[in-house]
PDB file of C-alpha atoms and ligand atoms in Angstrom:
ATOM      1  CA  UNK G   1     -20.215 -14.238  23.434  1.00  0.00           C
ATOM      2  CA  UNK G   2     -18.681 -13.591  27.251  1.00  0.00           C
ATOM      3  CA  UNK G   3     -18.078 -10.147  27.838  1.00  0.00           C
ATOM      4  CA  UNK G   4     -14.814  -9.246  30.042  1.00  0.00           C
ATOM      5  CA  UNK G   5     -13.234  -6.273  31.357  1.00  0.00           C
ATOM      6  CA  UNK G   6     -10.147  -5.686  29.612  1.00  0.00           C
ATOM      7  CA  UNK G   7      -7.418  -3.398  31.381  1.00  0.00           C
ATOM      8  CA  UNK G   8      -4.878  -1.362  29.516  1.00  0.00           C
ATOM      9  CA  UNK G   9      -2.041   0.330  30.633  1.00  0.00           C
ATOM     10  CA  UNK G  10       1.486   1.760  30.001  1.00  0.00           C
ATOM     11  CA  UNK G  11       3.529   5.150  29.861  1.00  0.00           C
ATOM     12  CA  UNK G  12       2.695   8.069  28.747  1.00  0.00           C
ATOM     13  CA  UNK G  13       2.366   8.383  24.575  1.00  0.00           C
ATOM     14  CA  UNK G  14       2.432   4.356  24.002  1.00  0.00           C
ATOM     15  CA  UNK G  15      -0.414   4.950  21.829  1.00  0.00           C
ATOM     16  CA  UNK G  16      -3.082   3.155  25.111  1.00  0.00           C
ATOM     17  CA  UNK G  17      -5.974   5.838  24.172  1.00  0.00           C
ATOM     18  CA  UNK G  18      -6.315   5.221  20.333  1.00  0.00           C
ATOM     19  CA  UNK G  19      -5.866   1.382  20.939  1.00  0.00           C
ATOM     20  CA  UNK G  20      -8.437   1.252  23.665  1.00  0.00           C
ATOM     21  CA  UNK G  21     -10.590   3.255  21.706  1.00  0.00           C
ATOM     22  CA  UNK G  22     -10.466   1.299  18.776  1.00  0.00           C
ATOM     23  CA  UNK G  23     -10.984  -1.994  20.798  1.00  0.00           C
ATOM     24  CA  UNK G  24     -13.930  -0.726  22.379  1.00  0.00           C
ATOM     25  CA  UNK G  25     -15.993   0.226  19.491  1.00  0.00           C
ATOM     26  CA  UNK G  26     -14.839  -2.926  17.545  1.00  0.00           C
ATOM     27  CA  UNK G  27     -16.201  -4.915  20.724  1.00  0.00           C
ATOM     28  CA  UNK G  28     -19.213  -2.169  21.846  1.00  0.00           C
ATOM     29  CA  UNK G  29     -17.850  -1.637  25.140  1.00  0.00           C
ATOM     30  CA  UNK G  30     -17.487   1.486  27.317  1.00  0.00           C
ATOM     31  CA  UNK G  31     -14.447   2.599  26.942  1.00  0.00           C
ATOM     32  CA  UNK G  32     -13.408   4.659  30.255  1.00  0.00           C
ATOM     33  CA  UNK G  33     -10.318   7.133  29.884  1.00  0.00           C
ATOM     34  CA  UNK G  34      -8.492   7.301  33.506  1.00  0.00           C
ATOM     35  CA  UNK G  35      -5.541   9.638  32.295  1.00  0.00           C
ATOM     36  CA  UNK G  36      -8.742  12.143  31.080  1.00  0.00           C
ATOM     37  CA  UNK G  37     -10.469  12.166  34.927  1.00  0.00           C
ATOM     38  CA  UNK G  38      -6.595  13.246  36.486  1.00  0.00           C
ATOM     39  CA  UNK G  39      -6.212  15.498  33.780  1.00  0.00           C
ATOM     40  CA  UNK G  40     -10.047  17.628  34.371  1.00  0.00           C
ATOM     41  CA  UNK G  41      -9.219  17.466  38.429  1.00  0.00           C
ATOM     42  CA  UNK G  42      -5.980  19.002  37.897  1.00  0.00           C
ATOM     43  CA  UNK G  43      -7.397  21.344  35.085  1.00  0.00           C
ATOM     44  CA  UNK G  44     -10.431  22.245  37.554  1.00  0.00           C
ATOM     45  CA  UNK G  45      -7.776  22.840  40.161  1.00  0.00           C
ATOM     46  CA  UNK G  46      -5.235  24.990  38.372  1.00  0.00           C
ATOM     47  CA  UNK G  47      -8.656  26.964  37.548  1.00  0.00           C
ATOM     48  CA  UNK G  48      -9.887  27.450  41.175  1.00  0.00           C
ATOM     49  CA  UNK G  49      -6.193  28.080  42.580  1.00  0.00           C
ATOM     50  CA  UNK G  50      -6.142  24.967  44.597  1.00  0.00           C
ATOM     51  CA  UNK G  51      -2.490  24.374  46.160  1.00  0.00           C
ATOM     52  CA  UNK G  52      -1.697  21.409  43.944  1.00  0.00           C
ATOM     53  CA  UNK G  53      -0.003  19.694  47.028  1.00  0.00           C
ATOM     54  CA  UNK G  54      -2.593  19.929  48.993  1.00  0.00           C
ATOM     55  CA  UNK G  55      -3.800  16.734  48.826  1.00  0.00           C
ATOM     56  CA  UNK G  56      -7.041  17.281  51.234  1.00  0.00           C
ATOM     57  CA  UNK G  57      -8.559  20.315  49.464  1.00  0.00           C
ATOM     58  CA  UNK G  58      -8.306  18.111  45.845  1.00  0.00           C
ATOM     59  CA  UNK G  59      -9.663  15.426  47.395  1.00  0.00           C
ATOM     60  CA  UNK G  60     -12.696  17.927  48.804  1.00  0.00           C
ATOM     61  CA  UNK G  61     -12.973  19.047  45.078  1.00  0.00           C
ATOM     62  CA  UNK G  62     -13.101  15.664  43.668  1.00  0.00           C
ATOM     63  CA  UNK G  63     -15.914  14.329  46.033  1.00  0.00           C
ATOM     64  CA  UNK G  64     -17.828  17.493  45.873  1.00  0.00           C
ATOM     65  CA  UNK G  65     -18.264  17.758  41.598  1.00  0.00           C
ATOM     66  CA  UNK G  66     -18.775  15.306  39.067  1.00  0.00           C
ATOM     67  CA  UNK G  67     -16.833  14.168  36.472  1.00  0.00           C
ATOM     68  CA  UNK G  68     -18.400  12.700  33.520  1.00  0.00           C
ATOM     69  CA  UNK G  69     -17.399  10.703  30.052  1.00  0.00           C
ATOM     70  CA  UNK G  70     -19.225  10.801  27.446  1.00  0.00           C
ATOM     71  CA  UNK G  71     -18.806   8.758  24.621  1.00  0.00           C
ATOM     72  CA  UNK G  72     -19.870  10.299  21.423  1.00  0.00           C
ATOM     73  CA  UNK G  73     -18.642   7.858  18.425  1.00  0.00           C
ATOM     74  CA  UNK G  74     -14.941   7.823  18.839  1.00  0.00           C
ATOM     75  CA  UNK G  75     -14.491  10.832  20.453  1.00  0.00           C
ATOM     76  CA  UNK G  76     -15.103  11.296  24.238  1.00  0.00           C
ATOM     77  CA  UNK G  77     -15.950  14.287  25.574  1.00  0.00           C
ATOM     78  CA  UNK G  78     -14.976  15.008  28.947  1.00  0.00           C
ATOM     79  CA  UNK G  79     -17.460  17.531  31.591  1.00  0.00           C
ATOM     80  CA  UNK G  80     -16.663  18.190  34.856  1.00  0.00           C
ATOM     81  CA  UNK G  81     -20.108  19.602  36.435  1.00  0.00           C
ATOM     82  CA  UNK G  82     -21.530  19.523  32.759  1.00  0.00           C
ATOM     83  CA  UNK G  83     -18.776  22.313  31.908  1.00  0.00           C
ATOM     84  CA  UNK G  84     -16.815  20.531  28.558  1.00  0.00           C
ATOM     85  CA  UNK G  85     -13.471  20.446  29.380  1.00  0.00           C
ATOM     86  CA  UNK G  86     -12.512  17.845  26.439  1.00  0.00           C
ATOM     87  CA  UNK G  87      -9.900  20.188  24.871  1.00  0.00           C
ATOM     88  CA  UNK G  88      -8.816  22.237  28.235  1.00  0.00           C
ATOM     89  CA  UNK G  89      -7.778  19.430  29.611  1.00  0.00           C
ATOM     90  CA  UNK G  90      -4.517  18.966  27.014  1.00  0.00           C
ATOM     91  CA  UNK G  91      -2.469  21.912  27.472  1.00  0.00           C
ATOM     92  CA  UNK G  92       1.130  21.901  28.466  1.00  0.00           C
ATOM     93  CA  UNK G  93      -0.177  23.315  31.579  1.00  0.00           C
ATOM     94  CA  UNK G  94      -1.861  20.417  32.596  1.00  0.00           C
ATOM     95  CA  UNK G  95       0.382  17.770  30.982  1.00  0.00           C
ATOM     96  CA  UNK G  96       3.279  19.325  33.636  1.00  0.00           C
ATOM     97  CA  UNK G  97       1.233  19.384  36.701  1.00  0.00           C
ATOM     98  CA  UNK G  98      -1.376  16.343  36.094  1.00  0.00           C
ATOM     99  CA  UNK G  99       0.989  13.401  37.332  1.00  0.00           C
ATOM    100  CA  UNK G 100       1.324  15.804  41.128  1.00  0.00           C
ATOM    101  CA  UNK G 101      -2.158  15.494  41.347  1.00  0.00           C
ATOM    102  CA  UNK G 102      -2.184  12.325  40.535  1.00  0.00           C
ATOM    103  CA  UNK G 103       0.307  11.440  43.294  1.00  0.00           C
ATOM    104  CA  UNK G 104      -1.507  12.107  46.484  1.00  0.00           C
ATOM    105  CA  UNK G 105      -2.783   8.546  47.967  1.00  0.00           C
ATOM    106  CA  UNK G 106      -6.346  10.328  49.087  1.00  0.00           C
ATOM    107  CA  UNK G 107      -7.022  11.741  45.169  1.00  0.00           C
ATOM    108  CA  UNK G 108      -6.307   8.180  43.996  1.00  0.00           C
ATOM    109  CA  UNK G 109      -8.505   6.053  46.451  1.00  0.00           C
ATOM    110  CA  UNK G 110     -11.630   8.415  45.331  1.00  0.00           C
ATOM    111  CA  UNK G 111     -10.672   8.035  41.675  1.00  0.00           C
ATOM    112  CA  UNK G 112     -10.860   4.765  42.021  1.00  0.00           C
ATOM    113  CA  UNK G 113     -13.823   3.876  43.777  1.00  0.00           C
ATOM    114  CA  UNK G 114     -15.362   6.191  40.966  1.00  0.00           C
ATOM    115  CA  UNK G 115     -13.584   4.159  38.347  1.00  0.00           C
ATOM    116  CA  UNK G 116     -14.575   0.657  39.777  1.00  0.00           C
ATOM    117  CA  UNK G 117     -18.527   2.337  39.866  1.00  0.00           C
ATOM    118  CA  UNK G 118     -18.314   3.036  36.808  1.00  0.00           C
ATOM    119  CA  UNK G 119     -17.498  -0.117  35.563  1.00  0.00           C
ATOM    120  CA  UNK G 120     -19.408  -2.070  37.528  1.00  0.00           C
ATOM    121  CA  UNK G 121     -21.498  -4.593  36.257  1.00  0.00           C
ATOM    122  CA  UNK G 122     -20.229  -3.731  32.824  1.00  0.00           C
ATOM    123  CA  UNK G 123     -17.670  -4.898  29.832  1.00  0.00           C
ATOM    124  CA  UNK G 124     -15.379  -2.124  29.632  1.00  0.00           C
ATOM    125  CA  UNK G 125     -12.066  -1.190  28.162  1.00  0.00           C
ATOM    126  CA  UNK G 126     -10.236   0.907  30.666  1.00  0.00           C
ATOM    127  CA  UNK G 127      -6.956   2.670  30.605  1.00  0.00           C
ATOM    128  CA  UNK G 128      -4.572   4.669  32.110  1.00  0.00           C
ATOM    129  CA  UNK G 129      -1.508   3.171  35.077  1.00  0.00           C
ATOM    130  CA  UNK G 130      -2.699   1.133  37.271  1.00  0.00           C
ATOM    131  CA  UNK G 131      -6.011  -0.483  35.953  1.00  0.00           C
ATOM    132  CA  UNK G 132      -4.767  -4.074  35.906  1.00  0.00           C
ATOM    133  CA  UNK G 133      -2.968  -3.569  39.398  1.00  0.00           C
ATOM    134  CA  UNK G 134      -5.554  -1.503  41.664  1.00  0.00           C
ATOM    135  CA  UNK G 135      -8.746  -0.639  39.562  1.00  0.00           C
ATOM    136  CA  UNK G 136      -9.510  -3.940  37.721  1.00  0.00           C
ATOM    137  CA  UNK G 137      -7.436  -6.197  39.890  1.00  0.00           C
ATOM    138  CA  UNK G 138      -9.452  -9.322  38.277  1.00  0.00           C
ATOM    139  CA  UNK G 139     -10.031  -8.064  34.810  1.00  0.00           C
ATOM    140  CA  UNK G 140      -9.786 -11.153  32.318  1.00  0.00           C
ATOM    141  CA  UNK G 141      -7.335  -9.277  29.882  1.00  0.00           C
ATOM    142  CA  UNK G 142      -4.685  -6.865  31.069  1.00  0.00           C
ATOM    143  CA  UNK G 143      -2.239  -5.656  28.502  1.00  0.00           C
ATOM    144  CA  UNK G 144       0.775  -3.265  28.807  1.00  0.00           C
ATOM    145  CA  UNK G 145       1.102  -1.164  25.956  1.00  0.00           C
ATOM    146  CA  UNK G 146       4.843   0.537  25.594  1.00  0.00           C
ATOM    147  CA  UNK G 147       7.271   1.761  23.088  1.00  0.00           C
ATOM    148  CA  UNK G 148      10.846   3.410  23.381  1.00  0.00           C
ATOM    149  CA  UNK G 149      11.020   6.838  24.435  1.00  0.00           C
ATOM    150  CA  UNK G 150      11.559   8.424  20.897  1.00  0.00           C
ATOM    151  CA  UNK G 151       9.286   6.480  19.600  1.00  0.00           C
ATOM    152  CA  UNK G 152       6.769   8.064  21.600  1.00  0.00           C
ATOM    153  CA  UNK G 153       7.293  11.678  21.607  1.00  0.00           C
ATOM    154  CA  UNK G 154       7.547  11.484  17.921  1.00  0.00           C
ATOM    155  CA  UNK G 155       4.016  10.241  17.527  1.00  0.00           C
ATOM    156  CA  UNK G 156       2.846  12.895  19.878  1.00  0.00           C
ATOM    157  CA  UNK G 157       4.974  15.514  18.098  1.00  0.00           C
ATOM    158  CA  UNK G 158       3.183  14.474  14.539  1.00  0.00           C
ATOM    159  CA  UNK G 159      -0.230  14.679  16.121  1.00  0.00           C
ATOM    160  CA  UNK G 160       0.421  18.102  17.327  1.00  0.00           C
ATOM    161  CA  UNK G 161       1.765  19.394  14.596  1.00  0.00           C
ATOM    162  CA  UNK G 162      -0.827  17.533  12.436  1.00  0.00           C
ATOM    163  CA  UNK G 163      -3.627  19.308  14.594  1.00  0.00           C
ATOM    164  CA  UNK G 164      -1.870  22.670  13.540  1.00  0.00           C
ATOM    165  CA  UNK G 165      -0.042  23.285  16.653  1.00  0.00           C
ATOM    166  CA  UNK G 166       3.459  23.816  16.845  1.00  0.00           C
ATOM    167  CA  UNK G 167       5.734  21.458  18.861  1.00  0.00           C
ATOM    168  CA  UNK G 168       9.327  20.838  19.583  1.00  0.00           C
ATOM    169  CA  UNK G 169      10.437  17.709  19.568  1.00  0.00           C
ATOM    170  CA  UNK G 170      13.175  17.653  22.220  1.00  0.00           C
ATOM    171  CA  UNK G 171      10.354  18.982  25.011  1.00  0.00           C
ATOM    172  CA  UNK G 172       7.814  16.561  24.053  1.00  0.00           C
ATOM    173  CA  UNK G 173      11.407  13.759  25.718  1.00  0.00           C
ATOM    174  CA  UNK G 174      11.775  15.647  28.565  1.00  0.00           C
ATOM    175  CA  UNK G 175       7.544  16.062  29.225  1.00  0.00           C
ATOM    176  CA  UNK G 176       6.702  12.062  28.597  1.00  0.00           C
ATOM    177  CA  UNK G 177      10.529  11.393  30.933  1.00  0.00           C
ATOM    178  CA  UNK G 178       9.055  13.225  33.966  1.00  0.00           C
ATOM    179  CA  UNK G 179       5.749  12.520  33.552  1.00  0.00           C
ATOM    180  CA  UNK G 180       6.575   8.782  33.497  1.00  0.00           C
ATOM    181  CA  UNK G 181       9.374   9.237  36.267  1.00  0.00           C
ATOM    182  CA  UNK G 182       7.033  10.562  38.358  1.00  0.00           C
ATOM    183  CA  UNK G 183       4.450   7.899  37.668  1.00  0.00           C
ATOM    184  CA  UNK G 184       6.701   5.430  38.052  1.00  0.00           C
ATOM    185  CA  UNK G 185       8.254   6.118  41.522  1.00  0.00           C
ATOM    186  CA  UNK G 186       5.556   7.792  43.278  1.00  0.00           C
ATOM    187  CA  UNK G 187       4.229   5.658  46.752  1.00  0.00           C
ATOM    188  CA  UNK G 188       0.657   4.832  46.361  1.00  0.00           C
ATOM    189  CA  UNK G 189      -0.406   2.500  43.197  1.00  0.00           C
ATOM    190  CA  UNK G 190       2.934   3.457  40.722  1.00  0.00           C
ATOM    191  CA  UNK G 191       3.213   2.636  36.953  1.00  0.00           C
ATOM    192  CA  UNK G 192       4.056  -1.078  36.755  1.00  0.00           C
ATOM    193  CA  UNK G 193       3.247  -3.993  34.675  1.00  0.00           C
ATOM    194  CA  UNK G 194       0.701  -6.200  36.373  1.00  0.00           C
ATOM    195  CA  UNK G 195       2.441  -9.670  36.810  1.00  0.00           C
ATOM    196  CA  UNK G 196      -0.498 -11.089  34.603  1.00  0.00           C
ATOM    197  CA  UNK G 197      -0.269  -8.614  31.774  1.00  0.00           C
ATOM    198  CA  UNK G 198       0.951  -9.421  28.457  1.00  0.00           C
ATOM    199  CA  UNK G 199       3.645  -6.961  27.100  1.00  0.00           C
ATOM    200  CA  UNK G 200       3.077  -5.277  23.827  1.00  0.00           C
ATOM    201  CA  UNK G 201       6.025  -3.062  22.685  1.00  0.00           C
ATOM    202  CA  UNK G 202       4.396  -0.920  19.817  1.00  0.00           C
ATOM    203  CA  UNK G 203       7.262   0.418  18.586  1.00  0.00           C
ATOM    204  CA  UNK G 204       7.299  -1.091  15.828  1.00  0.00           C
ATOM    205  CA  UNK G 205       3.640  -1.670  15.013  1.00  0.00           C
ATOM    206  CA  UNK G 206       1.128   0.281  13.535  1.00  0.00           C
ATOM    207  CA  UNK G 207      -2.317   1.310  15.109  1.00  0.00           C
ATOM    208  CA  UNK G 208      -3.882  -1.944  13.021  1.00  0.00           C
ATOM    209  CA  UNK G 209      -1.299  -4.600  14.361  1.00  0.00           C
ATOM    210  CA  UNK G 210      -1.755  -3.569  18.159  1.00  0.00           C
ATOM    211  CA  UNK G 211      -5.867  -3.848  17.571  1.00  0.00           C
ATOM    212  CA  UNK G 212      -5.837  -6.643  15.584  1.00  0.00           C
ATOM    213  CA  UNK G 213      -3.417  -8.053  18.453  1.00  0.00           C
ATOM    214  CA  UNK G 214      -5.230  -7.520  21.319  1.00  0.00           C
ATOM    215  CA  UNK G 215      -8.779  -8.534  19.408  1.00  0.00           C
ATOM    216  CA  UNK G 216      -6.721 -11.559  18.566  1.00  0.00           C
ATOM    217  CA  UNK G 217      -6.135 -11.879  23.014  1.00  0.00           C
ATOM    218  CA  UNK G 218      -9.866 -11.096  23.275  1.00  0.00           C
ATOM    219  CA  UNK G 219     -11.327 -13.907  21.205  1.00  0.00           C
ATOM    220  CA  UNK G 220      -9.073 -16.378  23.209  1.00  0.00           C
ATOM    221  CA  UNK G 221     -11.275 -15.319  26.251  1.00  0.00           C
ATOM    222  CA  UNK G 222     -14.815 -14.913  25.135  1.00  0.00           C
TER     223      UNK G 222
HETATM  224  O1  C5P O 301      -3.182   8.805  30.150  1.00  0.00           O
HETATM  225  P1  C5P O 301      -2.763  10.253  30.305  1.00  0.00           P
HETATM  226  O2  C5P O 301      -1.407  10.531  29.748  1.00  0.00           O
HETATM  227  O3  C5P O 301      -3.800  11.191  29.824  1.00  0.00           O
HETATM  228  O4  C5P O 301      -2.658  10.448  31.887  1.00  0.00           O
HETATM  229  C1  C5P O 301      -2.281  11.669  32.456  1.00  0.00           C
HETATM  230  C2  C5P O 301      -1.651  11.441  33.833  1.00  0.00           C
HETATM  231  O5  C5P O 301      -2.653  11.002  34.749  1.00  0.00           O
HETATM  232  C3  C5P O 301      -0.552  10.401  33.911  1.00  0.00           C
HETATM  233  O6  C5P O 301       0.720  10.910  33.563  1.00  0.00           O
HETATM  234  C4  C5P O 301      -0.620   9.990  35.387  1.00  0.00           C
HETATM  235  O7  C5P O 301       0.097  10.899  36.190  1.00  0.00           O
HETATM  236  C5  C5P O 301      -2.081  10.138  35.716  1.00  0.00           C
HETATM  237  N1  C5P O 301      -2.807   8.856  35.701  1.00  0.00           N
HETATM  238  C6  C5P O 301      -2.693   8.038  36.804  1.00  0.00           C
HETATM  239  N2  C5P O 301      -3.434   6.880  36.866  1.00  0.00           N
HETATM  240  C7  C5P O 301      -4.242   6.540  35.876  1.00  0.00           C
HETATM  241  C8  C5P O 301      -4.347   7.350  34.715  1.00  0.00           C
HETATM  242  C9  C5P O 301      -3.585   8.498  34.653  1.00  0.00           C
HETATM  243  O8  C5P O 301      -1.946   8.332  37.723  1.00  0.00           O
HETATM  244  N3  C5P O 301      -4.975   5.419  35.989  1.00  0.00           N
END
């Protein structure tokens, strides 16, 4: 069978890290977690009291440590510098300021050169905002994954809550609406459908549907 690099993104909560997941073991290929590598440079950051707009000092800190993904089964454990940073790396605190970090042109043309390394030479199952635009500009499926706002903070509501945390509903809207206004307007490489994705709105689907749709996509190219 041809292996391919398949690129998945979408906003914030459309349910791209489960899916991609889920493809990538059914298909035993990496899967590589984008939104996970902003997330432990703006953890790191907030840690070491880096000014979070100052775009050459993250950059400094991103060339100067490692950032490793580690697939173990389905869950992927994150290390920055072999510290595990897999749960750290989901707090409010980092949700709120991960998408500044994520803004500055210099952070992003490191991450991605890391990104393309890391899936060089390899079939992979990437995701995170602009995979099928900058990172895997020629991979052979590109999908974006969406639902409607509510949709979306009430799945991330019931996994909170389901995890034994406690959530509120009506901050979950206004964290995913900034996060993905901010994604979505910033300058360098913003959230946007590649003009060869395919669209998959998952509002209405269950985890199953959107696999079995996308192995459906794969098949057609390998
Ligand atoms: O996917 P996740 O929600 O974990 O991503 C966290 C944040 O990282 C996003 O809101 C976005 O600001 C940033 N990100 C990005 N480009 C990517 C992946 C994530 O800008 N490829």
């Amino acid at each position: 069978m041809k292996t391919i690099k398949i690129a998945i993104d979408g906003p914030a909560g459309a349910g791209k890290s489960t899916v991609a997941k889920l493809v990538a073991r059914e298909l035993g290929y990496l899967y590589i977690d984008t939104g996970a590598m902003y997330r432990a440079l703006t953890y790191m950051a907030l840690k070491e009291g880096i000014d979070l707009n100052d775009e050459q000092e993250l950059n400094k800190y991103l060339m100067n440590h490692s950032i490793q993904l580690i697939n173990d089964g389905v869950i992927q454990k994150v290390e920055i510098d072999g510290e595990d940073v897999t749960d750290l790396i989901r707090t409010p605190e980092v949700n709120k300021n991960v998408s500044l970090v994520a803004s500055h042109p210099e952070v992003r043309k490191t991450m991605v050169k890391i990104q393309q390394d890391l899936s060089k030479d390899q079939s992979v199952v990437m995701d995170g905002r602009d995979i099928g635009t900058y990172v895997l500009p020629n991979a052979e499926l590109k999908i974006y994954l969406t639902a409607s706002i509510n949709e979306r903070a009430k799945r991330r509501y019931e996994e909170l809550i389901k995890k034994g945390f406690q959530a509120n509903l009506e901050e979950i809207i206004e964290d995913i609406s900034l996060r993905d206004k901010r994604d979505k307007e910033r300058a360098t490489a913003p959230l946007k459908q590649a003009d060869d994705a395919i669209l998959i709105d998952t509002s209405s689907l269950s985890i199953e549907e959107v696999v079995e749709k996308i192995m459906k996509l794969v098949h057609e190219r390998t």
